[in-house]
Short mmCIF file of C-alpha atoms in Angstrom, two decimals:
data_model
loop_
_atom_site.label_atom_id
_atom_site.label_comp_id
_atom_site.label_asym_id
_atom_site.label_seq_id
_atom_site.Cartn_x
_atom_site.Cartn_y
_atom_site.Cartn_z
CA UNK A 1429 77.06 109.23 22.91
CA UNK A 1430 79.60 109.35 25.67
CA UNK A 1431 81.96 106.55 26.53
CA UNK A 1432 80.29 103.75 28.47
CA UNK A 1433 80.50 104.15 32.19
CA UNK A 1434 81.43 101.57 34.82
CA UNK A 1435 79.42 98.36 34.63
CA UNK A 1436 77.40 97.49 37.71
CA UNK A 1437 76.60 94.04 39.01
CA UNK A 1438 72.87 94.69 39.02
CA UNK A 1439 70.65 96.97 36.99
CA UNK A 1440 67.53 98.57 38.48
CA UNK A 1441 64.34 96.67 37.77
CA UNK A 1442 61.85 99.39 38.76
CA UNK A 1443 61.46 103.12 38.24
CA UNK A 1444 60.21 105.91 40.46
CA UNK A 1445 58.86 109.00 38.70
CA UNK A 1446 59.70 112.33 40.37
CA UNK A 1447 57.65 115.34 39.28
CA UNK A 1448 58.64 118.81 40.58
CA UNK A 1449 55.54 121.00 40.33
CA UNK A 1450 54.48 124.57 41.01
CA UNK A 1451 50.94 125.75 40.31
CA UNK A 1452 50.17 122.85 37.96
CA UNK A 1453 46.75 121.83 39.28
CA UNK A 1454 45.30 121.82 35.76
CA UNK A 1455 47.87 119.43 34.28
CA UNK A 1456 49.34 117.35 37.09
CA UNK A 1457 46.62 114.68 37.14
CA UNK A 1458 47.05 113.85 33.45
CA UNK A 1459 50.85 113.80 33.85
CA UNK A 1460 50.63 111.36 36.78
CA UNK A 1461 48.20 109.05 35.00
CA UNK A 1462 50.32 108.99 31.86
CA UNK A 1463 53.54 108.35 33.81
CA UNK A 1464 51.97 105.39 35.59
CA UNK A 1465 51.46 103.69 32.25
CA UNK A 1466 55.21 103.47 31.58
CA UNK A 1467 56.36 99.83 32.03
CA UNK A 1468 58.58 99.53 35.09
CA UNK A 1469 57.09 102.52 36.92
CA UNK A 1470 55.58 101.55 40.26
CA UNK A 1471 55.93 104.78 42.25
CA UNK A 1472 55.12 108.41 41.46
CA UNK A 1473 56.35 111.21 43.73
CA UNK A 1474 55.15 114.79 43.28
CA UNK A 1475 57.08 117.61 44.95
CA UNK A 1476 54.85 120.67 45.30
CA UNK A 1477 57.41 123.48 45.27
CA UNK A 1478 55.44 126.21 47.04
CA UNK A 1479 52.28 126.19 44.93
CA UNK A 1480 49.48 128.65 45.62
CA UNK A 1481 46.86 126.49 43.88
CA UNK A 1482 45.52 122.97 44.47
CA UNK A 1483 48.49 121.12 42.98
CA UNK A 1484 49.06 119.02 46.12
CA UNK A 1485 45.40 118.08 46.52
CA UNK A 1486 45.00 117.06 42.88
CA UNK A 1487 48.23 115.01 42.98
CA UNK A 1488 47.12 113.19 46.13
CA UNK A 1489 43.77 112.51 44.50
CA UNK A 1490 45.67 110.91 41.62
CA UNK A 1491 47.28 108.55 44.19
CA UNK A 1492 50.77 110.02 43.99
CA UNK A 1493 53.09 110.27 46.98
CA UNK A 1494 53.11 114.02 47.63
CA UNK A 1495 55.53 116.19 49.60
CA UNK A 1496 55.21 119.96 49.75
CA UNK A 1497 57.72 122.79 50.18
CA UNK A 1498 56.12 125.65 52.11
CA UNK A 1499 57.95 128.14 49.89
CA UNK A 1500 59.37 127.90 46.40
CA UNK A 1501 62.90 126.48 46.66
CA UNK A 1502 63.70 125.91 43.01
CA UNK A 1503 63.95 122.96 40.65
CA UNK A 1504 67.14 121.44 42.05
CA UNK A 1505 65.77 121.42 45.60
CA UNK A 1506 62.52 119.84 44.39
CA UNK A 1507 64.43 117.11 42.56
CA UNK A 1508 66.54 116.40 45.64
CA UNK A 1509 63.44 116.22 47.85
CA UNK A 1510 61.78 113.81 45.41
CA UNK A 1511 64.79 111.50 45.34
CA UNK A 1512 64.93 111.57 49.13
CA UNK A 1513 61.26 110.59 49.35
CA UNK A 1514 61.89 107.64 47.03
CA UNK A 1515 64.71 106.47 49.29
CA UNK A 1516 62.47 106.83 52.37
CA UNK A 1517 59.71 104.84 50.66
CA UNK A 1518 62.15 102.08 49.77
CA UNK A 1519 63.41 101.98 53.34
CA UNK A 1520 59.83 101.56 54.56
CA UNK A 1521 59.26 98.76 52.06
CA UNK A 1522 62.32 96.90 53.29
CA UNK A 1523 61.21 97.32 56.90
CA UNK A 1524 57.83 95.81 56.00
CA UNK A 1525 59.57 92.74 54.70
CA UNK A 1526 58.94 93.51 51.06
CA UNK A 1527 56.49 91.91 48.66
CA UNK A 1528 57.72 88.38 49.51
CA UNK A 1529 56.98 88.75 53.23
CA UNK A 1530 54.83 85.91 54.59
CA UNK A 1531 53.49 85.75 58.14
CA UNK A 1532 53.58 81.95 58.01
CA UNK A 1533 57.26 81.89 57.09
CA UNK A 1534 58.24 84.53 59.63
CA UNK A 1535 55.85 83.60 62.43
CA UNK A 1536 57.36 83.26 65.90
CA UNK A 1537 55.97 81.08 68.67
CA UNK A 1538 53.25 82.87 70.57
CA UNK A 1539 53.83 83.47 74.27
CA UNK A 1540 52.13 85.69 76.84
CA UNK A 1541 52.67 89.31 75.98
CA UNK A 1542 54.08 88.51 72.56
CA UNK A 1543 52.59 90.16 69.51
CA UNK A 1544 53.02 87.28 67.13
CA UNK A 1545 54.43 87.62 63.61
CA UNK A 1546 56.63 90.66 63.14
CA UNK A 1547 57.90 92.32 59.99
CA UNK A 1548 61.58 91.82 59.33
CA UNK A 1549 64.30 93.82 57.65
CA UNK A 1550 64.97 92.36 54.22
CA UNK A 1551 68.76 92.37 53.73
CA UNK A 1552 68.29 91.03 50.21
CA UNK A 1553 66.57 94.14 48.97
CA UNK A 1554 66.52 94.61 45.21
CA UNK A 1555 68.46 97.30 43.39
CA UNK A 1556 67.13 100.78 44.24
CA UNK A 1557 64.71 102.20 41.71
CA UNK A 1558 65.97 104.33 38.86
CA UNK A 1559 64.69 107.91 38.96
CA UNK A 1560 62.69 109.38 36.08
CA UNK A 1561 62.31 113.15 36.31
CA UNK A 1562 59.34 114.61 34.43
CA UNK A 1563 57.93 118.11 34.05
CA UNK A 1564 54.54 118.52 35.67
CA UNK A 1565 52.93 120.05 32.57
CA UNK A 1566 53.61 117.19 30.15
CA UNK A 1567 50.11 115.77 30.49
CA UNK A 1568 49.33 112.73 28.38
CA UNK A 1569 52.64 113.00 26.50
CA UNK A 1570 54.53 111.85 29.64
CA UNK A 1571 54.12 108.24 28.50
CA UNK A 1572 56.56 109.03 25.68
CA UNK A 1573 59.39 108.95 28.22
CA UNK A 1574 59.31 105.15 27.96
CA UNK A 1575 62.43 104.95 25.71
CA UNK A 1576 64.47 106.57 28.49
CA UNK A 1577 63.35 103.91 30.96
CA UNK A 1578 64.13 101.14 28.48
CA UNK A 1579 67.63 102.54 27.95
CA UNK A 1580 68.41 102.53 31.67
CA UNK A 1581 66.72 99.26 32.67
CA UNK A 1582 67.59 97.23 29.60
CA UNK A 1583 70.42 98.88 27.69
CA UNK A 1584 72.77 99.73 30.57
CA UNK A 1585 72.66 103.52 30.14
CA UNK A 1586 73.38 105.35 33.40
CA UNK A 1587 71.68 108.64 32.50
CA UNK A 1588 69.21 108.87 29.61
CA UNK A 1589 68.34 112.42 28.51
CA UNK A 1590 65.23 113.15 26.45
CA UNK A 1591 65.64 114.84 23.06
CA UNK A 1592 62.37 116.73 22.69
CA UNK A 1593 60.81 117.76 19.35
CA UNK A 1594 60.29 121.48 18.68
CA UNK A 1595 57.85 122.87 21.23
CA UNK A 1596 54.96 125.03 20.08
CA UNK A 1597 55.18 128.62 21.32
CA UNK A 1598 58.84 128.50 22.37
CA UNK A 1599 60.37 131.99 22.21
CA UNK A 1600 63.97 131.51 23.27
CA UNK A 1601 66.88 132.72 21.13
CA UNK A 1602 69.38 130.05 22.15
CA UNK A 1603 71.90 132.00 24.24
CA UNK A 1604 71.32 129.87 27.36
CA UNK A 1605 71.40 126.61 25.40
CA UNK A 1606 74.64 127.56 23.63
CA UNK A 1607 76.24 128.63 26.91
CA UNK A 1608 75.37 125.30 28.56
CA UNK A 1609 76.36 123.24 25.49
CA UNK A 1610 79.78 124.84 25.15
CA UNK A 1611 80.39 124.70 28.88
CA UNK A 1612 79.66 120.97 28.94
CA UNK A 1613 81.85 120.43 25.88
CA UNK A 1614 84.80 122.24 27.47
CA UNK A 1615 84.39 120.38 30.73
CA UNK A 1616 83.90 116.86 29.35
CA UNK A 1617 84.62 116.72 25.62
CA UNK A 1618 81.00 115.60 24.99
CA UNK A 1619 78.61 117.80 23.01
CA UNK A 1620 74.99 117.72 24.11
CA UNK A 1621 72.22 118.42 21.62
CA UNK A 1622 69.76 119.60 24.26
CA UNK A 1623 71.86 120.38 27.37
CA UNK A 1624 68.92 121.89 29.28
CA UNK A 1625 66.56 118.95 28.83
CA UNK A 1626 65.22 118.16 32.28
CA UNK A 1627 63.48 114.89 31.42
CA UNK A 1628 66.01 112.29 32.48
CA UNK A 1629 66.11 108.72 33.72
CA UNK A 1630 69.08 108.07 35.97
CA UNK A 1631 70.31 105.21 38.12
CA UNK A 1632 70.65 105.85 41.83
CA UNK A 1633 74.36 105.07 41.66
CA UNK A 1634 74.78 107.87 39.13
CA UNK A 1635 72.48 110.22 41.05
CA UNK A 1636 74.46 109.74 44.25
CA UNK A 1637 77.73 110.39 42.41
CA UNK A 1638 76.39 113.74 41.15
CA UNK A 1639 75.70 115.20 44.59
CA UNK A 1640 75.55 117.98 45.61
CA UNK A 1641 73.40 119.43 42.84
CA UNK A 1642 73.98 122.84 41.34
CA UNK A 1643 71.23 125.24 42.42
CA UNK A 1644 68.12 126.15 40.47
CA UNK A 1645 68.10 125.86 36.69
CA UNK A 1646 71.77 124.89 36.56
CA UNK A 1647 70.94 121.39 37.77
CA UNK A 1648 70.80 119.78 34.29
CA UNK A 1649 74.18 121.22 33.32
CA UNK A 1650 75.81 120.01 36.52
CA UNK A 1651 74.20 116.55 36.30
CA UNK A 1652 75.60 116.04 32.82
CA UNK A 1653 79.10 117.24 33.69
CA UNK A 1654 79.31 115.34 36.97
CA UNK A 1655 77.99 112.09 35.48
CA UNK A 1656 80.39 112.19 32.53
CA UNK A 1657 83.45 113.12 34.58
CA UNK A 1658 82.62 110.26 36.98
CA UNK A 1659 82.73 107.82 34.05
CA UNK A 1660 79.03 107.05 33.63
CA UNK A 1661 77.30 106.42 30.32
CA UNK A 1662 75.19 109.40 29.29
CA UNK A 1663 72.98 109.13 26.22
CA UNK A 1664 70.46 111.43 24.55
CA UNK A 1665 67.34 109.63 23.32
CA UNK A 1666 64.53 111.05 21.15
CA UNK A 1667 61.21 111.21 22.99
CA UNK A 1668 57.95 112.70 21.72
CA UNK A 1669 57.32 114.75 24.86
CA UNK A 1670 55.50 118.06 24.96
CA UNK A 1671 55.13 120.71 27.65
CA UNK A 1672 54.17 124.35 27.98
CA UNK A 1673 56.95 126.34 26.33
CA UNK A 1674 58.41 129.58 27.67
CA UNK A 1675 57.33 132.49 25.48
CA UNK A 1676 59.10 135.69 24.51
CA UNK A 1677 57.18 138.07 26.76
CA UNK A 1678 58.73 139.81 29.76
CA UNK A 1679 58.00 136.84 32.00
CA UNK A 1680 59.67 134.48 29.54
CA UNK A 1681 62.72 136.72 29.24
CA UNK A 1682 63.14 136.87 33.00
CA UNK A 1683 62.85 133.09 33.16
CA UNK A 1684 65.68 132.72 30.64
CA UNK A 1685 67.73 135.30 32.50
CA UNK A 1686 67.37 133.19 35.65
CA UNK A 1687 68.34 130.10 33.64
CA UNK A 1688 71.46 131.82 32.39
CA UNK A 1689 72.44 132.87 35.90
CA UNK A 1690 72.09 129.34 37.21
CA UNK A 1691 73.91 127.76 34.25
CA UNK A 1692 76.80 130.16 34.87
CA UNK A 1693 76.84 129.07 38.50
CA UNK A 1694 76.90 125.42 37.47
CA UNK A 1695 79.78 125.97 35.07
CA UNK A 1696 81.72 128.02 37.63
CA UNK A 1697 81.61 125.13 40.10
CA UNK A 1698 82.92 122.65 37.54
CA UNK A 1699 86.12 121.06 38.77
CA UNK A 1700 87.05 118.99 35.72
CA UNK A 1701 88.28 120.91 32.67
CA UNK A 1702 89.45 119.49 29.37
CA UNK A 1703 91.20 121.44 26.60
CA UNK A 1704 88.95 123.89 24.83
CA UNK A 1705 87.54 122.50 21.55
CA UNK A 1706 88.53 124.04 18.25
CA UNK A 1707 85.88 126.30 16.76
CA UNK A 1708 85.71 129.13 14.27
CA UNK A 1709 86.13 132.59 15.69
CA UNK A 1710 82.87 133.83 14.16
CA UNK A 1711 80.98 130.98 15.82
CA UNK A 1712 81.97 132.23 19.27
CA UNK A 1713 79.11 134.43 20.55
CA UNK A 1714 80.06 137.95 21.53
CA UNK A 1715 77.85 137.61 24.57
CA UNK A 1716 79.19 134.26 25.75
CA UNK A 1717 79.57 134.68 29.50
CA UNK A 1718 82.31 133.28 31.68
CA UNK A 1719 83.73 130.75 31.74
CA UNK A 1720 84.92 131.80 28.24
CA UNK A 1721 88.05 132.47 26.23
CA UNK A 1722 88.94 135.94 27.51
CA UNK A 1723 87.18 135.94 30.88
CA UNK A 1724 89.23 135.63 34.04
CA UNK A 1725 87.02 132.99 35.64
CA UNK A 1726 87.84 129.37 34.85
CA UNK A 1727 89.68 130.35 31.66
CA UNK A 1728 90.17 127.25 29.52
CA UNK A 1729 93.56 126.82 27.77
CA UNK A 1730 93.72 126.94 24.00
CA UNK A 1731 94.42 123.66 22.18
CA UNK A 1732 98.08 124.59 21.70
CA UNK A 1733 98.53 125.60 25.32
CA UNK A 1734 96.34 122.92 26.93
CA UNK A 1735 97.78 121.16 29.93
CA UNK A 1736 97.62 117.36 29.85
CA UNK A 1737 94.42 115.88 31.24
CA UNK A 1738 94.74 114.93 34.92
CA UNK A 1739 95.14 111.27 35.73
CA UNK A 1740 92.85 109.46 38.14
CA UNK A 1741 95.09 110.28 41.08
CA UNK A 1742 95.60 113.94 40.23
CA UNK A 1743 93.70 116.67 42.05
CA UNK A 1744 90.80 118.08 40.01
CA UNK A 1745 91.37 121.63 38.74
CA UNK A 1746 89.27 124.41 40.19
CA UNK A 1747 88.01 127.65 38.62
CA UNK A 1748 89.52 130.85 39.95
CA UNK A 1749 88.99 134.58 39.57
CA UNK A 1750 91.64 137.16 38.83
CA UNK A 1751 94.45 137.18 36.28
CA UNK A 1752 97.34 137.58 38.74
CA UNK A 1753 96.85 134.33 40.65
CA UNK A 1754 99.74 131.97 41.21
CA UNK A 1755 99.05 129.12 38.78
CA UNK A 1756 100.34 126.51 41.18
CA UNK A 1757 97.78 127.63 43.76
CA UNK A 1758 95.00 127.65 41.19
CA UNK A 1759 95.31 124.02 40.20
CA UNK A 1760 96.21 122.58 43.60
CA UNK A 1761 93.54 120.23 44.95
CA UNK A 1762 92.29 120.19 48.49
CA UNK A 1763 92.92 116.46 48.69
CA UNK A 1764 96.65 117.16 48.62
CA UNK A 1765 96.64 119.69 51.48
CA UNK A 1766 98.74 118.72 54.45
CA UNK A 1767 97.53 119.57 57.95
CA UNK A 1768 99.14 123.05 58.24
CA UNK A 1769 97.74 124.00 54.81
CA UNK A 1770 94.30 122.77 55.88
CA UNK A 1771 94.50 125.06 58.92
CA UNK A 1772 95.40 127.97 56.66
CA UNK A 1773 92.41 127.14 54.44
CA UNK A 1774 90.13 127.20 57.48
CA UNK A 1775 91.52 130.57 58.54
CA UNK A 1776 90.98 131.80 55.00
CA UNK A 1777 87.37 130.66 55.10
CA UNK A 1778 86.76 132.53 58.34
CA UNK A 1779 88.23 135.70 56.83
CA UNK A 1780 85.98 135.39 53.78
CA UNK A 1781 82.94 134.98 56.03
CA UNK A 1782 82.93 138.75 56.57
CA UNK A 1783 81.97 139.29 52.94
CA UNK A 1784 78.30 140.07 52.10
CA UNK A 1785 77.59 136.39 51.54
CA UNK A 1786 74.58 134.24 52.44
CA UNK A 1787 76.08 130.95 53.62
CA UNK A 1788 79.52 129.47 54.11
CA UNK A 1789 82.21 128.96 51.49
CA UNK A 1790 83.01 125.33 50.75
CA UNK A 1791 86.61 124.14 50.61
CA UNK A 1792 86.47 124.25 46.81
CA UNK A 1793 85.06 127.78 46.77
CA UNK A 1794 87.67 128.95 49.26
CA UNK A 1795 90.43 127.51 47.11
CA UNK A 1796 88.85 128.97 43.97
CA UNK A 1797 89.17 132.49 45.39
CA UNK A 1798 92.92 131.94 45.50
CA UNK A 1799 94.86 134.97 46.74
CA UNK A 1800 92.02 137.49 46.36
CA UNK A 1801 92.29 140.24 48.97
CA UNK A 1802 89.15 139.77 51.13
CA UNK A 1803 89.11 143.40 52.27
CA UNK A 1804 89.33 144.73 48.72
CA UNK A 1805 86.71 142.28 47.47
CA UNK A 1806 84.42 143.21 50.37
CA UNK A 1807 84.67 146.92 49.54
CA UNK A 1808 83.95 146.32 45.85
CA UNK A 1809 80.94 144.10 46.55
CA UNK A 1810 79.44 146.53 49.05
CA UNK A 1811 79.89 149.41 46.60
CA UNK A 1812 77.49 147.73 44.17
CA UNK A 1813 73.93 149.01 43.91
CA UNK A 1814 72.67 145.71 45.31
CA UNK A 1815 70.28 144.84 48.12
CA UNK A 1816 71.00 141.57 49.92
CA UNK A 1817 73.82 139.07 50.22
CA UNK A 1818 75.40 137.00 47.46
CA UNK A 1819 75.54 133.22 47.30
CA UNK A 1820 79.09 131.89 47.88
CA UNK A 1821 79.41 130.62 44.29
CA UNK A 1822 78.26 134.04 43.02
CA UNK A 1823 81.10 135.67 44.98
CA UNK A 1824 83.56 133.25 43.36
CA UNK A 1825 82.24 134.24 39.95
CA UNK A 1826 82.18 138.00 40.63
CA UNK A 1827 85.73 137.92 41.99
CA UNK A 1828 86.89 137.25 38.44
CA UNK A 1829 84.97 140.13 36.86
CA UNK A 1830 85.60 143.87 36.70
CA UNK A 1831 83.59 144.91 39.74
CA UNK A 1832 84.36 148.60 39.26
CA UNK A 1833 82.90 148.45 35.76
CA UNK A 1834 79.91 146.54 37.10
CA UNK A 1835 79.34 149.23 39.75
CA UNK A 1836 79.40 151.92 37.04
CA UNK A 1837 76.90 149.97 34.94
CA UNK A 1838 74.50 149.47 37.86
CA UNK A 1839 74.77 153.11 38.97
CA UNK A 1840 74.07 154.39 35.44
CA UNK A 1841 71.13 152.08 34.84
CA UNK A 1842 67.73 153.87 34.64
CA UNK A 1843 66.42 151.76 37.49
CA UNK A 1844 64.38 152.68 40.51
CA UNK A 1845 65.65 150.93 43.64
CA UNK A 1846 68.50 148.51 44.10
CA UNK A 1847 69.27 145.33 42.19
CA UNK A 1848 69.06 141.85 43.65
CA UNK A 1849 72.31 139.85 43.82
CA UNK A 1850 71.10 137.56 41.02
CA UNK A 1851 70.56 140.55 38.73
CA UNK A 1852 74.10 141.76 39.36
CA UNK A 1853 75.54 138.36 38.44
CA UNK A 1854 73.62 138.29 35.16
CA UNK A 1855 74.67 141.84 34.23
CA UNK A 1856 78.27 141.05 35.20
CA UNK A 1857 78.26 138.20 32.66
CA UNK A 1858 77.42 140.73 29.90
CA UNK A 1859 79.67 143.66 30.71
CA UNK A 1860 81.18 143.49 27.23
CA UNK A 1861 77.77 144.29 25.72
CA UNK A 1862 76.77 147.93 25.34
CA UNK A 1863 73.97 149.65 27.24
CA UNK A 1864 70.62 148.15 26.19
CA UNK A 1865 68.03 150.16 24.28
CA UNK A 1866 64.81 150.81 26.17
CA UNK A 1867 61.78 149.89 24.00
CA UNK A 1868 58.98 152.38 23.59
CA UNK A 1869 56.64 150.07 25.52
CA UNK A 1870 58.66 150.62 28.70
CA UNK A 1871 58.89 153.90 30.58
CA UNK A 1872 61.86 154.83 32.75
CA UNK A 1873 62.60 154.31 35.54
CA UNK A 1874 62.62 150.55 35.01
CA UNK A 1875 62.43 147.81 37.58
CA UNK A 1876 65.65 145.85 38.17
CA UNK A 1877 64.00 142.82 36.55
CA UNK A 1878 63.11 144.77 33.40
CA UNK A 1879 66.60 146.22 33.02
CA UNK A 1880 68.25 142.82 33.56
CA UNK A 1881 66.03 141.27 30.91
CA UNK A 1882 66.99 144.03 28.45
CA UNK A 1883 70.69 143.37 29.12
CA UNK A 1884 70.27 139.67 28.30
CA UNK A 1885 68.42 140.43 25.07
CA UNK A 1886 70.96 143.08 24.07
CA UNK A 1887 73.54 140.29 24.36
CA UNK A 1888 71.41 138.03 22.16
CA UNK A 1889 71.02 140.80 19.57
CA UNK A 1890 74.79 141.40 19.61
CA UNK A 1891 75.43 137.72 18.97
CA UNK A 1892 72.86 137.45 16.18
CA UNK A 1893 74.27 140.51 14.41
#
């Protein structure tokens, strides 16, 4: 259990269930019905994240509030859309006067051309609903999320995370879980049992404090870190929930590779670092990706070299790539920039915009790149056997890796075609692992997805040995 967070004057009295869903037409109805049975739940929102089946139609038939993404935008985007729909629904309820609205009490004298009683804005609106995020494939077991709701509504917990029992058919080997767990521990000092558990009940105050979300499958890692570093009470609670587990086939391996990529992104954006915990050398996985002990990105100090934790008024530290950076620049916060420095940061951002990047660098990302030479970084990125532009946070991560070694690895890979940016980031996190063995069931040339999956599992094998 983490330290208790700030006490609020009012606790939420109701809960809105948010269910991100993609191609879950067979299970979504049972999940909705089961979620409605949880005491305190009075609203269910389903976010259809680009389904190609009848997920939306089935969810609407089950009387859920449904919003649909035309294309798949990922879990974090679906969660954000669901929370936004809850806020919109609550705004509409307040505009209608709420449950206590009475035409007799609010009636106005009738006069020619007047419409009579009108709804009023209720300024005494109750505390916003807590948000309960559920997987769409939980079916009838969704009702077992009730202990999370009780913890938030009655116990004062700010974010309750479900501890799930072993799931039948799960084929993961733990590398993603261990990466997320150790990253959270380094960033906050709190060790999560199931850091990737997505079933969570969270107050709106806590949710708002955790914005913006990390993209994709890194959202759980970022939610935990951001909530803890903001001082909220985070608690893991056993819940007998069951969902379709990810297997160990090629599809399952690619899913875990995508999870690892997004967890790395979430950890790279972490701005609050605490001294690295003590642990035995043999317990440190050989394949542990950055941020890690000997990586150049967001390197955490050893216990004997750890800097004192920043006080409330100190700027939060930022991750940075490259070993030759001026330490004073690395740990300087943007909040302390004076006006001339802010102008320099803006000029720096414009210079970095010429990189093969999809989107704009934030102030934090610009600062995280430190004194990296944009022209040199641009040449190294464009030399990679990659098709497409990188996300800004991926560029921050790659700037701290050996891009020449990465280029050699990608060029030597028995792959037909060019890699996607996400594949390059995953492979970059495992450069210390040797070339993967190609199983007899696969024939070269491989697809970029197949090769990337083999790299991840070579890292797992190296750790297990």
